[in-house]
mmCIF file of C-alpha atoms in Angstrom:
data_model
loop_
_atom_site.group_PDB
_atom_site.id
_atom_site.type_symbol
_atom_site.label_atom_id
_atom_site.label_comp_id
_atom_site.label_asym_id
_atom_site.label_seq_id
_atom_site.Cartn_x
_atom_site.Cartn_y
_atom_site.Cartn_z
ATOM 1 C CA UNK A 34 83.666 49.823 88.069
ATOM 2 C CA UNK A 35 85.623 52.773 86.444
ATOM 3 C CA UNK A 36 82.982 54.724 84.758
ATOM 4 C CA UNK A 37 85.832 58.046 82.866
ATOM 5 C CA UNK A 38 89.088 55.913 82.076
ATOM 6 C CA UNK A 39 90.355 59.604 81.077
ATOM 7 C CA UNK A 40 90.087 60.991 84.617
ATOM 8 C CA UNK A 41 90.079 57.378 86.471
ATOM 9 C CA UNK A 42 86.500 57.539 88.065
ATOM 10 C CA UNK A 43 84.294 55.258 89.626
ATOM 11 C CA UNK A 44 80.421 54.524 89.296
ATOM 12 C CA UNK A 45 80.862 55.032 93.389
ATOM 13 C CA UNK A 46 82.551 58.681 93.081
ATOM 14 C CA UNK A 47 79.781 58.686 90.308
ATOM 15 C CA UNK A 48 76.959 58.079 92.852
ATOM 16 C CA UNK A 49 78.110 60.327 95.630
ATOM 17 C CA UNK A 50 78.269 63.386 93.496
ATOM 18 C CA UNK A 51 74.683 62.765 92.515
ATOM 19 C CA UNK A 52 74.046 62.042 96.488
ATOM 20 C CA UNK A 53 75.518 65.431 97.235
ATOM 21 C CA UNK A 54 73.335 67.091 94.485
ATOM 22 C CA UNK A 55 74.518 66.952 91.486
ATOM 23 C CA UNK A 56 71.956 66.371 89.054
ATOM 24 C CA UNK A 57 73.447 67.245 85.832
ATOM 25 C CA UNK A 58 76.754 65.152 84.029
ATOM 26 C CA UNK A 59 78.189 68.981 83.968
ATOM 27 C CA UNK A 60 77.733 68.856 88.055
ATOM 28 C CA UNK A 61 79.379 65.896 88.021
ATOM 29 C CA UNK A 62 82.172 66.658 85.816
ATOM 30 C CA UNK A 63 82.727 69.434 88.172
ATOM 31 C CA UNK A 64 81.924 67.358 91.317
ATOM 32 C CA UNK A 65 84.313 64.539 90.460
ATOM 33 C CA UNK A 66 86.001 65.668 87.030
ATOM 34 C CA UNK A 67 83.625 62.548 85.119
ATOM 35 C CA UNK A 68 83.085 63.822 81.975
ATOM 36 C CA UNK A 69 85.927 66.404 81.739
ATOM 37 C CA UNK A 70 88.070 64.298 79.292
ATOM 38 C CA UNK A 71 86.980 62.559 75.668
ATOM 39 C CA UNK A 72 83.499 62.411 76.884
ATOM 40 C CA UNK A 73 82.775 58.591 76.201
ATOM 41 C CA UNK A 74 80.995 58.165 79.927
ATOM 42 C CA UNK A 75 79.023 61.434 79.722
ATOM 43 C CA UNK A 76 76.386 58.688 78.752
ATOM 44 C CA UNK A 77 76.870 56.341 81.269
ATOM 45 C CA UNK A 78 77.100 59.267 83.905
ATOM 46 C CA UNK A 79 73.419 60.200 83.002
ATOM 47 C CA UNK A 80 72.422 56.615 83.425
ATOM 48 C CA UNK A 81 73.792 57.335 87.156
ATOM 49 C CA UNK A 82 72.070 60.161 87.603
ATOM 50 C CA UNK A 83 68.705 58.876 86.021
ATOM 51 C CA UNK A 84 69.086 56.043 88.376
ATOM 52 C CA UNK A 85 69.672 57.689 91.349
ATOM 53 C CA UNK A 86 67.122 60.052 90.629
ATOM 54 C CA UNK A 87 64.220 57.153 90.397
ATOM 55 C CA UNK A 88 61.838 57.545 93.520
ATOM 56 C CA UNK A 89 62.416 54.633 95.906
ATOM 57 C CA UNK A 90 58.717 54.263 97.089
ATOM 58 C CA UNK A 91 55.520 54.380 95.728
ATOM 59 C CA UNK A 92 54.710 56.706 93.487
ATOM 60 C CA UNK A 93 52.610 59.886 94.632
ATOM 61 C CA UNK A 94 49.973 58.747 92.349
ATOM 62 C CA UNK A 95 49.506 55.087 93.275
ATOM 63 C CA UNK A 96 49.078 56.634 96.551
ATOM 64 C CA UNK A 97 46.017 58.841 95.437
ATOM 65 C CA UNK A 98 44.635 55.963 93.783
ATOM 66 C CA UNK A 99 44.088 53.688 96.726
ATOM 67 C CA UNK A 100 42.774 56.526 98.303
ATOM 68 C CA UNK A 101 39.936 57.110 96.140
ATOM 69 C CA UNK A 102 39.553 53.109 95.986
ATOM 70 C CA UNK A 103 39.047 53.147 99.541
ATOM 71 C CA UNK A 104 36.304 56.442 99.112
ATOM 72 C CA UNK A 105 34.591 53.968 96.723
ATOM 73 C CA UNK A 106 34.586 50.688 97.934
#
């Protein structure tokens, strides 16, 4: 799915900036040009990033809570 019509850029190109460590949309604008023309996907580019940026396990916390339920129980 074409993310910036202005530049031609896809949610993929999108993705792999983020995956190479961009973490802003002004890394990504100058990772993949996103962003760089009217500015209409800046907010779907920090969807990207927000969603790429979401831990893909458990949180550290639920972690330290079973921990202490197993201390307790």
């Amino acid at each position: 799915m074409y993310v910036c019509l202005c530049v031609g850029v896809t949610s993929e190109t999108v993705r792999e900036a983020v995956a190479d460590g961009a973490a802003t949309s002004k890394q990504v604008a100058v990772a993949c040009g996103a962003g760089t023309g009217c500015g209409r996907c800046k907010r779907t580019v920090r969807a990207i990033i927000a969603s790429q940026s979401q831990p893909s396990g458990p949180t550290p916390l639920w972690g330290k809570v079973k921990q202490l339920a197993r201390r307790a129980g």
